[in-house]
Each structure stands twice: as C-alpha cells, then as structure tokens.
Amino acid sequence: MTTGIWILGDQLYLTQAALQSCHDSSKVAIIFIESYSHIKKHQYHKQKLVLVWSAMRHFAEELRKLGYSVTYKIAEDFQTPLQQWVNVNQITELLVMSPNDKPFLKTIEDLTLACDITLLPNNQFLWSTEEFDNWAKKRKRLLMEDFYREGRRRFDILMEADKPIGGKWNLDAYNRKPPARNLNTPEPLWFEPDEITQEVIQQVDFLDIATYGEIKEFRWGVTRSQALSVLRYFIDIRLPEFGPYQDAMVTGEETMWHAMLSPYLNLGLLQPLEIIQAAEQAYHEKQLALNSVEGFIRQVLGWREYMHGIYHHVDTDYSQQNWFEHHKPLPEFYWTGETKMNCLHQILTQVMDTGYAHHIQRLMVLNNFGLIAGISPQELENWFHTAFIDAYDWVMQTNVIGMGQYADGGLLASKPYAASANYINKMSDYCKSCDYKHSQRIGAKACPFNFLYWDFLNRHRDKLKHQGRMNFILKNLDKISPEDLETIHQQAENIF
C-alpha cells in the first residue's frame, strides 16, 4: 500500500502539511501536474506561467534528491494523470494540503479517483481559517488595524511587554513622502534563467492558449535558495530606506525600495514568519528606522494575513458583490497599455513587461480608475488575476472587490479609495509628461481622473453620505455649479 501526495503549484515547501505528515519517503509517491485546461480559466501573464511551472519543476527535482518517488505530468486536465498514477502506484490514499483558492477546492472535490482523498489543513499562513473565524466572530467590524495589533501581540513582534515598540502601533504617517528629485534607488536582485526555466519559457511561448504580457526577459527566482537571496538582499539593501517613499511612483522605477517577495511567499518558497522575524532582527541589530520596519511587517503580518482570513470568512457570493452597481466593461487599454493617460500607460506597460507593480500603483491608479469610471468590479478583478505574477483568487478578490472597488459596501475598507489627479500628481512624476492637465477638471485637456472623480462622488452621493469619512469630501460638491456638474457627467459618460 502506498500513500500518494499531490503537491499543488503554490505549495512548494518541505514543511507543507501533506509532506510533513509522511516521515518515510520510501513509502510515499508524489505527483505534480501542469494542467492546460486549468490555465484556460484566465488569460494568465506569460511570466506567471513560467514562474509557477519552473518553480514546480525545481521543487520536484529537490524532492527527488531527497529520495522521494516523484512523478511530473504535463496534461490537459488533472483527472486523467491522477487516475493513471493512482493505478500504477497502487495508491490507497491521496493526501493534498487544502488549497488556498476556493475554486481549486471545488476542482479537487469533483475528482473521481480509485482511492480516498484526504485534505489536510493548510499551514501556509500564520492564522488558520478557523483561528481567523474565531477572531472575527467576536467583532462588530473587521478592521485590519485591530487584526494587525492582535497579530503583533500573538507572535510577539516589535513588542515591549504588552506595548508596541516606540509607543505606536502604526507608523504609516511617516511613509507617505512624495518622490524627491534624483532618488538613488537600489537595483532589484534578478536572476538569469537556468536550463529548466529556459525550457519552460519556450513551452509558454509556443502555447496555443490565450496569454497576456511578454517574456522579453524573465528575471524572477524559481527556487527557495533564490527566494532567500532576495529576502537577504531586501533586508540588507532595501529595508533601511523602505519606509518613507513606499507610496511614491516614478517613471522608469519599476521596484523602488519594495521587497519583491510576494511571488515567492505566495508559492511557498518563503514563509511569512521567517520574513517577519528577519525584518525584526535587522531592526534590533542594525538600528534601522522603525517606520521602515514596522511598515513592511504590517504588510505581511497584517495585510496579507487579513486578506487571506477575510477571503475564507465571507459568504460564497462575495466575488459577485457590486455595491455601487458598476457595470461598464473594462477598457481595452488595460490589456494593451495604449492610453494617453501617462500614469496608466506607464504602469500598464510595466505590468505587461514584468507582471509586477507596487501596492500604490495597483490601488491608487489601476483600481482607482476602475472605481471612479464605474467599471465592473468582476471584470477588473479578472484582469488583476490575469495580469499579476503574485495573483491568486484569495489575494485578488479581497484586494480588488473589497479594498479597491468598495464593492462589498465597506466590509473590508473604511471608505472608498477614490482620488482625483491631485493625488497622482503629488505622489508621482507621471503628470509632468502627460497630454492631460492634472489641474483641470473640465475641457478637452482635463485629466480624466478629475472629471471621473467628481462624477463618481455626485452619482453616489446618497450612498456615500452614510460613510462617515466621506462627508467632508462630499461638501466640496456643493461648491461646483449644477452646470459644471452636468458637464463633468457628460465627459465621464463619453470617456469610452
């Protein structure tokens, strides 16, 4: 009798629950599967496919060297290779660590195999879904800040007894500097593709399946060793200056001081606690600025864990939420980058080339435009899932449907993240080279972010006035004449 383990493409670590449950490698058979039908569900970025498949193949080789019997299949679906492998290896029980994404759980549940399938609790996050549910049940509002503070206490991160080091939990106010001139940003740590990765690149380039983006250069790491090198590089080179300009956007600066760790975290090549503890250790040993260290740790210990917890806590219809009733189709320029709005052009072109943009580019430009233009949250979420190298269902539903589009009516965010061109001009240099004028809200040269923003506020005034943090902003609508509001509305309606 043989125990089988199916390792999914985002569970690539030795301590994952299924591997951890089997202590004798000689009695275990392992399978990896690249499924073409699975990648047809989204028009995935080519670099995402290369990253996942190459990382899977490298991890399979690592397990072979450790003495495991490993089968690696490239197939149309999951059912056929699994059934063949079960029969050949006389598998009596198939162990799978529960997937992070709900649709993939349904895929597993729909399988018909000649053996039992046992789902083991996922150990990829610091909080299990049950632990998050228990925390959430006790609260009237599921505020990320409350959850983050609980995480700090629970894991004893940046704490002095029961108080936060420095006396404040959140130092975000120190991390919002607009870009200064002549920023001296460190180069990112990239890698040359090895033979395995080059084979995957060739495979992806010749796929007869719709994909997105380019592979002019594939520079991401694909092994735990490479991921650890990126972590060390971030801690040593980027973290000391990470905080102040983490919200800034600069033409030609793809990564600034950002960590570039999310693709590796989401594959399992890195674990959240080791990242958090590495940053905390650097704070103590190198006397780094607390705002930089706390700001980074909050993204992992707070935001990432919170997003995953919310995703599994909400009802099954969360993905279809549309509180503002926005139904406009996604503009074609999201796929091509061809738009006269320079901020969107710069970011979308970068995403096409790398599969990456940092959190403010995603929230305050790509998501912001979708929100104020009235684009369908579901179409926008599908694009995000397609376009980003670190995208998964659990990440994008909460980040786009909840945070970016406020389509859940405020379950997750305390206010809609809507902004005019003023914010983009303050936090970037994009407006300087744009055909539109960031200071104008009406007319042929008016920045679309301006008339879309004011039209969004006016269209949804009745709903927004009940959101406490919006009342001050809504008062500014009263300063705009009815004639100008109608002109604004007409420009907003005619933008597509």
CSV table of C-alpha atoms in Angstrom, one decimal:
chain,number,residue,atom,x,y,z
A,1,MET,CA,0.0,0.0,0.0
A,2,THR,CA,1.3,3.4,-1.0
A,3,THR,CA,0.4,6.9,0.2
A,4,GLY,CA,0.2,9.5,-2.5
A,5,ILE,CA,0.8,13.2,-2.2
A,6,TRP,CA,-0.4,15.7,-4.8
A,7,ILE,CA,1.6,18.9,-4.5
A,8,LEU,CA,-0.1,21.9,-5.9
A,9,GLY,CA,1.8,24.7,-7.7
A,10,ASP,CA,1.6,27.2,-4.9
A,11,GLN,CA,2.6,24.8,-2.1
A,12,LEU,CA,6.3,24.4,-2.8
A,13,TYR,CA,7.9,23.9,0.6
A,14,LEU,CA,9.2,20.9,2.6
A,15,THR,CA,7.1,21.6,5.7
A,16,GLN,CA,3.8,21.9,3.8
A,17,ALA,CA,1.1,19.8,5.6
A,18,ALA,CA,1.0,16.8,3.2
A,19,LEU,CA,4.7,16.3,3.1
A,20,GLN,CA,5.1,16.9,6.8
A,21,SER,CA,2.6,14.2,7.6
A,22,CYS,CA,4.7,11.5,5.9
A,23,HIS,CA,8.0,10.7,7.6
A,24,ASP,CA,9.2,7.8,5.5
A,25,SER,CA,10.0,9.0,1.9
A,26,SER,CA,10.3,5.3,0.7
A,27,LYS,CA,6.6,4.8,1.3
A,28,VAL,CA,5.4,7.9,-0.4
A,29,ALA,CA,4.7,8.7,-4.0
A,30,ILE,CA,4.5,12.3,-5.1
A,31,ILE,CA,2.9,13.9,-8.2
A,32,PHE,CA,3.0,17.3,-9.8
A,33,ILE,CA,0.7,18.2,-12.6
A,34,GLU,CA,0.8,21.1,-15.1
A,35,SER,CA,-2.8,21.3,-16.5
A,36,TYR,CA,-3.6,23.2,-19.7
A,37,SER,CA,-7.3,23.2,-19.1
A,38,HIS,CA,-6.6,24.9,-15.7
A,39,ILE,CA,-4.7,27.8,-17.2
A,40,LYS,CA,-7.5,28.4,-19.7
A,41,LYS,CA,-9.6,29.8,-16.9
A,42,HIS,CA,-7.7,33.1,-17.0
A,43,GLN,CA,-5.6,34.7,-19.7
A,44,TYR,CA,-2.5,34.4,-17.5
A,45,HIS,CA,0.6,36.5,-17.8
A,46,LYS,CA,3.3,34.5,-19.5
A,47,GLN,CA,5.7,35.3,-16.7
A,48,LYS,CA,3.3,34.0,-14.1
A,49,LEU,CA,3.1,30.6,-16.0
A,50,VAL,CA,6.9,30.5,-16.3
A,51,LEU,CA,7.4,31.3,-12.6
A,52,VAL,CA,4.9,28.7,-11.4
A,53,TRP,CA,5.9,25.9,-13.7
A,54,SER,CA,9.6,26.4,-13.3
A,55,ALA,CA,9.3,26.6,-9.5
A,56,MET,CA,7.3,23.3,-9.6
A,57,ARG,CA,9.9,21.6,-11.7
A,58,HIS,CA,12.7,22.8,-9.5
A,59,PHE,CA,10.9,21.7,-6.3
A,60,ALA,CA,10.2,18.3,-7.9
A,61,GLU,CA,14.0,17.9,-8.6
A,62,GLU,CA,14.7,18.9,-5.0
A,63,LEU,CA,12.3,16.2,-3.7
A,64,ARG,CA,13.9,13.5,-6.0
A,65,LYS,CA,17.3,14.3,-4.5
A,66,LEU,CA,15.8,13.8,-1.0
A,67,GLY,CA,14.8,10.3,-2.0
A,68,TYR,CA,11.1,10.7,-2.9
A,69,SER,CA,9.5,9.0,-5.8
A,70,VAL,CA,8.3,11.9,-7.9
A,71,THR,CA,6.1,11.9,-11.0
A,72,TYR,CA,5.7,15.0,-13.1
A,73,LYS,CA,2.9,15.3,-15.6
A,74,ILE,CA,2.0,17.8,-18.3
A,75,ALA,CA,-1.6,17.1,-19.2
A,76,GLU,CA,-4.8,18.6,-20.4
A,77,ASP,CA,-6.6,18.1,-17.1
A,78,PHE,CA,-5.9,16.8,-13.6
A,79,GLN,CA,-8.3,13.8,-13.5
A,80,THR,CA,-6.6,11.7,-16.2
A,81,PRO,CA,-2.9,11.8,-15.0
A,82,LEU,CA,-4.1,11.4,-11.4
A,83,GLN,CA,-6.1,8.3,-12.1
A,84,GLN,CA,-3.3,6.7,-14.1
A,85,TRP,CA,-0.8,7.5,-11.4
A,86,VAL,CA,-3.1,6.1,-8.7
A,87,ASN,CA,-3.4,2.8,-10.6
A,88,VAL,CA,0.3,2.4,-11.5
A,89,ASN,CA,1.5,3.1,-7.9
A,90,GLN,CA,-1.4,1.3,-6.2
A,91,ILE,CA,-2.2,4.4,-4.2
A,92,THR,CA,-4.7,3.8,-1.4
A,93,GLU,CA,-4.9,7.3,0.0
A,94,LEU,CA,-4.2,10.6,-1.8
A,95,LEU,CA,-3.1,13.4,0.6
A,96,VAL,CA,-3.5,17.0,-0.5
A,97,MET,CA,-2.9,20.1,1.5
A,98,SER,CA,-6.1,22.2,1.3
A,99,PRO,CA,-5.7,24.8,-1.5
A,100,ASN,CA,-5.9,28.5,-0.7
A,101,ASP,CA,-8.3,29.2,-3.5
A,102,LYS,CA,-11.9,28.1,-3.2
A,103,PRO,CA,-12.4,27.3,-6.9
A,104,PHE,CA,-9.5,24.8,-6.7
A,105,LEU,CA,-11.0,23.2,-3.7
A,106,LYS,CA,-14.1,22.5,-5.9
A,107,THR,CA,-11.8,21.0,-8.6
A,108,ILE,CA,-10.5,18.5,-6.0
A,109,GLU,CA,-13.9,17.7,-4.7
A,110,ASP,CA,-15.1,17.0,-8.2
A,111,LEU,CA,-12.4,14.4,-8.9
A,112,THR,CA,-13.3,10.7,-9.2
A,113,LEU,CA,-10.4,8.5,-8.2
A,114,ALA,CA,-9.9,4.9,-7.2
A,115,CYS,CA,-8.7,5.9,-3.7
A,116,ASP,CA,-9.6,8.1,-0.8
A,117,ILE,CA,-8.7,11.8,-1.0
A,118,THR,CA,-7.7,13.4,2.3
A,119,LEU,CA,-7.5,17.1,2.6
A,120,LEU,CA,-5.0,18.3,5.3
A,121,PRO,CA,-5.3,21.8,6.9
A,122,ASN,CA,-3.3,24.4,5.1
A,123,ASN,CA,-0.2,25.6,7.1
A,124,GLN,CA,0.9,28.3,4.6
A,125,PHE,CA,-0.3,31.2,6.8
A,126,LEU,CA,0.2,32.3,10.4
A,127,TRP,CA,-3.5,32.3,11.1
A,128,SER,CA,-5.6,29.3,10.1
A,129,THR,CA,-9.0,30.0,8.7
A,130,GLU,CA,-10.6,28.6,11.9
A,131,GLU,CA,-8.5,31.0,14.0
A,132,PHE,CA,-9.4,33.9,11.9
A,133,ASP,CA,-13.1,33.0,12.1
A,134,ASN,CA,-12.9,32.8,15.9
A,135,TRP,CA,-11.3,36.3,16.0
A,136,ALA,CA,-13.9,37.7,13.5
A,137,LYS,CA,-17.0,36.3,15.4
A,138,LYS,CA,-16.2,38.5,18.4
A,139,ARG,CA,-16.1,41.8,16.5
A,140,LYS,CA,-18.7,44.2,15.1
A,141,ARG,CA,-16.3,45.5,12.4
A,142,LEU,CA,-13.4,43.5,10.9
A,143,LEU,CA,-10.8,46.3,10.9
A,144,MET,CA,-7.4,45.3,9.6
A,145,GLU,CA,-5.7,47.6,12.2
A,146,ASP,CA,-7.3,45.6,15.1
A,147,PHE,CA,-6.3,42.3,13.5
A,148,TYR,CA,-2.8,43.6,13.0
A,149,ARG,CA,-2.4,44.6,16.6
A,150,GLU,CA,-3.7,41.2,17.7
A,151,GLY,CA,-1.1,39.6,15.4
A,152,ARG,CA,1.7,41.7,16.9
A,153,ARG,CA,0.7,40.5,20.4
A,154,ARG,CA,0.2,36.9,19.4
A,155,PHE,CA,3.5,36.4,17.7
A,156,ASP,CA,5.4,38.9,19.9
A,157,ILE,CA,6.6,41.1,17.0
A,158,LEU,CA,8.1,44.6,17.7
A,159,MET,CA,6.7,44.4,21.3
A,160,GLU,CA,7.9,45.6,24.7
A,161,ALA,CA,5.9,43.5,27.2
A,162,ASP,CA,2.3,44.3,26.0
A,163,LYS,CA,3.1,47.6,24.3
A,164,PRO,CA,4.4,48.3,20.8
A,165,ILE,CA,8.0,49.3,20.5
A,166,GLY,CA,8.2,53.1,20.1
A,167,GLY,CA,4.7,53.6,21.6
A,168,LYS,CA,2.7,53.5,18.4
A,169,TRP,CA,1.3,50.5,16.5
A,170,ASN,CA,1.2,52.1,13.1
A,171,LEU,CA,3.8,54.5,11.7
A,172,ASP,CA,2.2,54.9,8.2
A,173,ALA,CA,2.2,58.7,8.6
A,174,TYR,CA,6.0,58.6,8.1
A,175,ASN,CA,5.8,56.5,5.0
A,176,ARG,CA,3.9,58.8,2.6
A,177,LYS,CA,6.6,61.1,1.1
A,178,PRO,CA,6.1,62.2,-2.5
A,179,PRO,CA,9.1,61.3,-4.7
A,180,ALA,CA,12.1,63.6,-4.3
A,181,ARG,CA,14.3,64.5,-7.2
A,182,ASN,CA,17.2,62.3,-8.0
A,183,LEU,CA,16.2,59.4,-5.9
A,184,ASN,CA,19.1,56.9,-5.6
A,185,THR,CA,17.1,53.6,-5.6
A,186,PRO,CA,18.8,50.2,-5.4
A,187,GLU,CA,18.7,47.8,-8.3
A,188,PRO,CA,16.5,44.8,-7.7
A,189,LEU,CA,18.1,41.3,-7.4
A,190,TRP,CA,17.2,39.4,-10.5
A,191,PHE,CA,18.4,36.0,-11.8
A,192,GLU,CA,19.4,34.5,-15.2
A,193,PRO,CA,17.1,31.6,-16.2
A,194,ASP,CA,18.7,28.2,-16.0
A,195,GLU,CA,18.1,25.3,-18.3
A,196,ILE,CA,14.9,24.2,-16.7
A,197,THR,CA,13.5,27.8,-16.8
A,198,GLN,CA,14.6,28.2,-20.4
A,199,GLU,CA,12.6,25.1,-21.3
A,200,VAL,CA,9.5,26.5,-19.6
A,201,ILE,CA,9.9,29.8,-21.4
A,202,GLN,CA,10.0,28.0,-24.7
A,203,GLN,CA,6.9,26.0,-23.7
A,204,VAL,CA,5.0,29.1,-22.7
A,205,ASP,CA,6.0,31.0,-25.8
A,206,PHE,CA,4.6,28.3,-28.0
A,207,LEU,CA,1.3,27.7,-26.1
A,208,ASP,CA,-1.8,27.5,-28.2
A,209,ILE,CA,-3.7,29.2,-25.4
A,210,ALA,CA,-4.5,32.8,-24.9
A,211,THR,CA,-2.0,34.5,-22.6
A,212,TYR,CA,-1.1,38.1,-21.6
A,213,GLY,CA,2.1,40.0,-21.3
A,214,GLU,CA,5.7,39.5,-22.5
A,215,ILE,CA,8.7,37.4,-21.7
A,216,LYS,CA,11.3,39.7,-23.2
A,217,GLU,CA,13.3,39.0,-20.0
A,218,PHE,CA,12.4,36.5,-17.3
A,219,ARG,CA,14.3,37.5,-14.2
A,220,TRP,CA,12.4,36.1,-11.2
A,221,GLY,CA,13.8,33.5,-8.9
A,222,VAL,CA,12.3,30.0,-9.1
A,223,THR,CA,13.9,28.2,-6.1
A,224,ARG,CA,13.9,28.6,-2.3
A,225,SER,CA,17.6,29.4,-2.5
A,226,GLN,CA,17.0,32.3,-4.9
A,227,ALA,CA,14.0,33.5,-2.8
A,228,LEU,CA,16.1,33.5,0.3
A,229,SER,CA,18.7,35.6,-1.6
A,230,VAL,CA,16.0,38.1,-2.4
A,231,LEU,CA,15.0,38.2,1.2
A,232,ARG,CA,18.5,38.8,2.4
A,233,TYR,CA,19.0,41.5,-0.3
A,234,PHE,CA,15.9,43.3,0.8
A,235,ILE,CA,16.8,43.2,4.5
A,236,ASP,CA,20.4,44.4,3.8
A,237,ILE,CA,19.9,46.8,0.9
A,238,ARG,CA,16.3,47.9,0.6
A,239,LEU,CA,14.7,47.8,4.1
A,240,PRO,CA,16.8,50.6,5.6
A,241,GLU,CA,15.2,53.1,3.2
A,242,PHE,CA,12.0,51.3,2.5
A,243,GLY,CA,9.5,53.3,4.6
A,244,PRO,CA,9.4,57.0,3.5
A,245,TYR,CA,8.9,56.5,-0.2
A,246,GLN,CA,6.9,53.3,-0.3
A,247,ASP,CA,3.9,55.1,-1.8
A,248,ALA,CA,5.8,57.1,-4.4
A,249,MET,CA,5.7,56.4,-8.1
A,250,VAL,CA,8.5,57.3,-10.5
A,251,THR,CA,8.8,56.9,-14.3
A,252,GLY,CA,11.3,54.2,-15.1
A,253,GLU,CA,11.5,53.0,-11.5
A,254,GLU,CA,9.8,49.6,-11.5
A,255,THR,CA,10.5,48.5,-8.0
A,256,MET,CA,11.8,51.4,-5.9
A,257,TRP,CA,12.7,50.0,-2.4
A,258,HIS,CA,9.9,47.4,-2.4
A,259,ALA,CA,10.7,43.9,-1.2
A,260,MET,CA,9.6,41.9,-4.3
A,261,LEU,CA,8.8,38.9,-2.1
A,262,SER,CA,5.1,38.4,-2.7
A,263,PRO,CA,5.6,36.0,-5.6
A,264,TYR,CA,7.8,33.8,-3.5
A,265,LEU,CA,5.6,34.0,-0.4
A,266,ASN,CA,2.6,33.0,-2.5
A,267,LEU,CA,4.3,30.0,-3.9
A,268,GLY,CA,5.5,28.8,-0.5
A,269,LEU,CA,9.2,29.3,-1.3
A,270,LEU,CA,9.3,31.7,1.6
A,271,GLN,CA,7.3,31.5,4.9
A,272,PRO,CA,5.7,34.6,6.5
A,273,LEU,CA,7.2,34.2,9.9
A,274,GLU,CA,10.8,33.9,8.6
A,275,ILE,CA,10.3,37.1,6.7
A,276,ILE,CA,8.8,39.0,9.6
A,277,GLN,CA,11.5,37.8,12.0
A,278,ALA,CA,14.3,38.7,9.6
A,279,ALA,CA,13.0,42.3,9.4
A,280,GLU,CA,12.6,42.4,13.2
A,281,GLN,CA,16.1,41.0,13.8
A,282,ALA,CA,17.5,43.6,11.4
A,283,TYR,CA,15.7,46.4,13.3
A,284,HIS,CA,17.4,45.3,16.6
A,285,GLU,CA,20.8,44.5,15.2
A,286,LYS,CA,21.2,47.4,12.8
A,287,GLN,CA,19.1,50.1,14.5
A,288,LEU,CA,17.0,50.5,11.4
A,289,ALA,CA,14.3,53.2,11.2
A,290,LEU,CA,11.2,51.8,13.0
A,291,ASN,CA,8.8,53.3,10.4
A,292,SER,CA,10.5,51.3,7.6
A,293,VAL,CA,10.5,48.0,9.6
A,294,GLU,CA,7.0,48.4,11.0
A,295,GLY,CA,5.6,49.4,7.6
A,296,PHE,CA,7.0,46.3,6.0
A,297,ILE,CA,6.0,43.9,8.8
A,298,ARG,CA,2.4,45.3,8.7
A,299,GLN,CA,2.2,44.3,5.0
A,300,VAL,CA,2.9,40.7,5.8
A,301,LEU,CA,1.7,40.2,9.4
A,302,GLY,CA,-1.3,42.5,9.0
A,303,TRP,CA,-2.5,42.9,5.4
A,304,ARG,CA,-1.6,39.6,3.8
A,305,GLU,CA,-2.9,37.5,6.7
A,306,TYR,CA,-6.0,39.7,6.9
A,307,MET,CA,-6.8,39.4,3.2
A,308,HIS,CA,-6.5,35.6,3.4
A,309,GLY,CA,-8.6,35.4,6.5
A,310,ILE,CA,-11.4,37.6,5.1
A,311,TYR,CA,-11.4,35.6,1.8
A,312,HIS,CA,-12.3,32.4,3.7
A,313,HIS,CA,-14.6,34.1,6.2
A,314,VAL,CA,-17.0,35.8,3.8
A,315,ASP,CA,-20.0,34.2,2.1
A,316,THR,CA,-19.7,32.4,-1.2
A,317,ASP,CA,-21.3,35.3,-3.1
A,318,TYR,CA,-18.5,37.8,-2.1
A,319,SER,CA,-16.9,37.6,-5.6
A,320,GLN,CA,-20.2,38.9,-7.1
A,321,GLN,CA,-20.6,41.9,-4.8
A,322,ASN,CA,-21.2,45.2,-6.6
A,323,TRP,CA,-22.4,47.8,-4.1
A,324,PHE,CA,-22.2,50.8,-6.5
A,325,GLU,CA,-23.8,48.8,-9.3
A,326,HIS,CA,-20.9,49.4,-11.7
A,327,HIS,CA,-21.2,47.6,-15.0
A,328,LYS,CA,-19.1,49.3,-17.6
A,329,PRO,CA,-16.7,47.0,-19.5
A,330,LEU,CA,-13.0,47.0,-18.8
A,331,PRO,CA,-11.3,49.4,-21.3
A,332,GLU,CA,-9.1,47.7,-23.9
A,333,PHE,CA,-6.1,49.8,-22.8
A,334,TYR,CA,-5.8,47.7,-19.6
A,335,TRP,CA,-4.7,44.9,-21.9
A,336,THR,CA,-2.6,47.0,-24.3
A,337,GLY,CA,-1.3,49.9,-22.3
A,338,GLU,CA,-2.3,52.2,-25.1
A,339,THR,CA,-3.8,55.3,-23.5
A,340,LYS,CA,-2.9,59.0,-23.4
A,341,MET,CA,-3.2,58.9,-19.6
A,342,ASN,CA,0.5,58.7,-18.8
A,343,CYS,CA,0.1,57.2,-15.3
A,344,LEU,CA,-1.9,54.3,-16.6
A,345,HIS,CA,0.3,53.9,-19.7
A,346,GLN,CA,3.5,53.7,-17.5
A,347,ILE,CA,2.1,51.2,-15.1
A,348,LEU,CA,0.2,49.0,-17.6
A,349,THR,CA,3.3,48.8,-19.8
A,350,GLN,CA,5.4,47.8,-16.8
A,351,VAL,CA,2.9,45.1,-15.8
A,352,MET,CA,2.9,43.7,-19.4
A,353,ASP,CA,6.7,43.5,-19.2
A,354,THR,CA,7.2,42.2,-15.7
A,355,GLY,CA,3.8,41.1,-14.2
A,356,TYR,CA,4.5,43.5,-11.3
A,357,ALA,CA,3.5,46.9,-9.9
A,358,HIS,CA,3.7,48.0,-6.3
A,359,HIS,CA,0.7,48.4,-4.0
A,360,ILE,CA,0.0,52.1,-4.6
A,361,GLN,CA,0.2,51.7,-8.4
A,362,ARG,CA,-2.3,49.0,-8.0
A,363,LEU,CA,-4.6,50.7,-5.5
A,364,MET,CA,-4.5,54.4,-6.4
A,365,VAL,CA,-4.1,54.2,-10.1
A,366,LEU,CA,-5.3,50.9,-11.6
A,367,ASN,CA,-8.1,50.3,-9.0
A,368,ASN,CA,-8.9,53.9,-8.5
A,369,PHE,CA,-9.6,54.4,-12.2
A,370,GLY,CA,-11.8,51.4,-12.3
A,371,LEU,CA,-13.8,52.6,-9.3
A,372,ILE,CA,-14.4,56.2,-10.4
A,373,ALA,CA,-15.1,55.2,-14.0
A,374,GLY,CA,-17.8,52.7,-13.0
A,375,ILE,CA,-16.1,49.6,-14.4
A,376,SER,CA,-17.5,46.2,-13.4
A,377,PRO,CA,-15.6,45.0,-10.3
A,378,GLN,CA,-15.7,41.5,-11.6
A,379,GLU,CA,-14.1,42.4,-14.9
A,380,LEU,CA,-11.4,44.4,-13.1
A,381,GLU,CA,-10.8,41.6,-10.7
A,382,ASN,CA,-10.4,39.1,-13.6
A,383,TRP,CA,-7.8,41.4,-15.2
A,384,PHE,CA,-5.9,41.7,-11.9
A,385,HIS,CA,-5.9,37.9,-11.5
A,386,THR,CA,-4.7,37.6,-15.1
A,387,ALA,CA,-2.1,40.3,-15.1
A,388,PHE,CA,0.0,40.0,-11.9
A,389,ILE,CA,2.7,37.5,-11.2
A,390,ASP,CA,1.6,37.2,-7.5
A,391,ALA,CA,-2.1,36.9,-8.2
A,392,TYR,CA,-4.4,34.2,-6.8
A,393,ASP,CA,-8.1,34.0,-6.1
A,394,TRP,CA,-7.6,34.6,-2.4
A,395,VAL,CA,-5.4,37.7,-3.0
A,396,MET,CA,-7.4,39.4,-5.7
A,397,GLN,CA,-11.0,39.0,-4.5
A,398,THR,CA,-10.4,40.9,-1.3
A,399,ASN,CA,-7.9,43.4,-2.7
A,400,VAL,CA,-10.0,44.3,-5.8
A,401,ILE,CA,-13.6,43.6,-4.9
A,402,GLY,CA,-13.2,44.8,-1.3
A,403,MET,CA,-10.3,47.2,-1.0
A,404,GLY,CA,-10.0,48.7,-4.5
A,405,GLN,CA,-13.6,48.8,-5.6
A,406,TYR,CA,-15.5,49.0,-2.3
A,407,ALA,CA,-17.9,46.6,-3.9
A,408,ASP,CA,-18.6,44.9,-0.6
A,409,GLY,CA,-20.1,48.1,0.8
A,410,GLY,CA,-17.4,48.6,3.4
A,411,LEU,CA,-16.9,45.2,5.0
A,412,LEU,CA,-13.2,45.5,4.5
A,413,ALA,CA,-12.3,49.2,3.9
A,414,SER,CA,-13.5,52.1,5.9
A,415,LYS,CA,-14.0,54.3,2.8
A,416,PRO,CA,-13.7,54.1,-1.0
A,417,TYR,CA,-10.2,54.6,-2.2
A,418,ALA,CA,-11.2,57.2,-4.8
A,419,ALA,CA,-8.9,60.1,-5.7
A,420,SER,CA,-8.5,62.8,-8.3
A,421,ALA,CA,-5.4,63.6,-10.3
A,422,ASN,CA,-4.2,65.7,-7.4
A,423,TYR,CA,-3.1,62.6,-5.5
A,424,ILE,CA,-1.4,61.1,-8.5
A,425,ASN,CA,0.4,64.4,-9.2
A,426,LYS,CA,1.5,64.6,-5.6
A,427,MET,CA,2.8,61.0,-5.3
A,428,SER,CA,4.4,60.6,-8.8
A,429,ASP,CA,6.1,62.3,-11.7
A,430,TYR,CA,3.6,60.9,-14.2
A,431,CYS,CA,1.6,64.1,-14.7
A,432,LYS,CA,4.6,66.1,-15.9
A,433,SER,CA,4.7,64.1,-19.2
A,434,CYS,CA,1.0,63.7,-19.7
A,435,ASP,CA,-1.2,65.0,-22.5
A,436,TYR,CA,-3.8,65.9,-20.0
A,437,LYS,CA,-3.7,68.6,-17.3
A,438,HIS,CA,-3.9,67.4,-13.7
A,439,SER,CA,-5.1,70.9,-12.7
A,440,GLN,CA,-8.2,70.9,-15.0
A,441,ARG,CA,-11.4,69.0,-14.4
A,442,ILE,CA,-13.4,70.3,-17.4
A,443,GLY,CA,-12.5,70.5,-21.0
A,444,ALA,CA,-10.6,68.7,-23.7
A,445,LYS,CA,-7.3,68.7,-21.7
A,446,ALA,CA,-8.9,67.9,-18.3
A,447,CYS,CA,-7.4,64.9,-16.7
A,448,PRO,CA,-10.0,62.0,-16.8
A,449,PHE,CA,-9.2,61.2,-13.1
A,450,ASN,CA,-10.6,64.7,-12.3
A,451,PHE,CA,-14.0,64.6,-14.0
A,452,LEU,CA,-14.4,60.9,-13.3
A,453,TYR,CA,-13.7,61.5,-9.6
A,454,TRP,CA,-16.3,64.3,-9.2
A,455,ASP,CA,-18.8,62.5,-11.2
A,456,PHE,CA,-18.3,59.4,-9.1
A,457,LEU,CA,-19.0,61.4,-5.9
A,458,ASN,CA,-22.0,63.1,-7.4
A,459,ARG,CA,-23.5,59.9,-8.8
A,460,HIS,CA,-23.2,58.1,-5.5
A,461,ARG,CA,-23.8,61.0,-3.1
A,462,ASP,CA,-26.7,59.3,-1.4
A,463,LYS,CA,-24.8,56.2,-0.6
A,464,LEU,CA,-21.5,57.9,0.3
A,465,LYS,CA,-23.1,60.4,2.7
A,466,HIS,CA,-23.6,57.5,5.1
A,467,GLN,CA,-19.9,56.7,5.1
A,468,GLY,CA,-18.6,58.9,7.9
A,469,ARG,CA,-15.2,59.6,6.4
A,470,MET,CA,-16.8,60.8,3.2
A,471,ASN,CA,-19.0,63.7,4.4
A,472,PHE,CA,-16.2,66.3,4.5
A,473,ILE,CA,-15.3,65.4,0.9
A,474,LEU,CA,-18.9,65.5,-0.3
A,475,LYS,CA,-19.3,69.0,0.9
A,476,ASN,CA,-16.9,70.1,-1.9
A,477,LEU,CA,-19.6,69.0,-4.4
A,478,ASP,CA,-21.7,71.9,-3.2
A,479,LYS,CA,-19.0,74.3,-4.4
A,480,ILE,CA,-19.5,73.1,-8.0
A,481,SER,CA,-22.3,74.6,-10.0
A,482,PRO,CA,-25.1,72.4,-11.4
A,483,GLU,CA,-24.0,73.3,-14.9
A,484,ASP,CA,-20.4,72.2,-14.3
A,485,LEU,CA,-21.6,69.0,-12.7
A,486,GLU,CA,-23.6,68.2,-15.8
A,487,THR,CA,-20.5,69.0,-18.0
A,488,ILE,CA,-18.5,66.7,-15.8
A,489,HIS,CA,-21.1,64.0,-16.1
A,490,GLN,CA,-21.1,64.2,-19.9
A,491,GLN,CA,-17.3,64.0,-20.1
A,492,ALA,CA,-17.4,61.0,-17.7
A,493,GLU,CA,-20.0,59.3,-19.9
A,494,ASN,CA,-18.2,59.9,-23.1
A,495,ILE,CA,-14.7,58.8,-22.0
A,496,PHE,CA,-15.0,55.3,-23.5
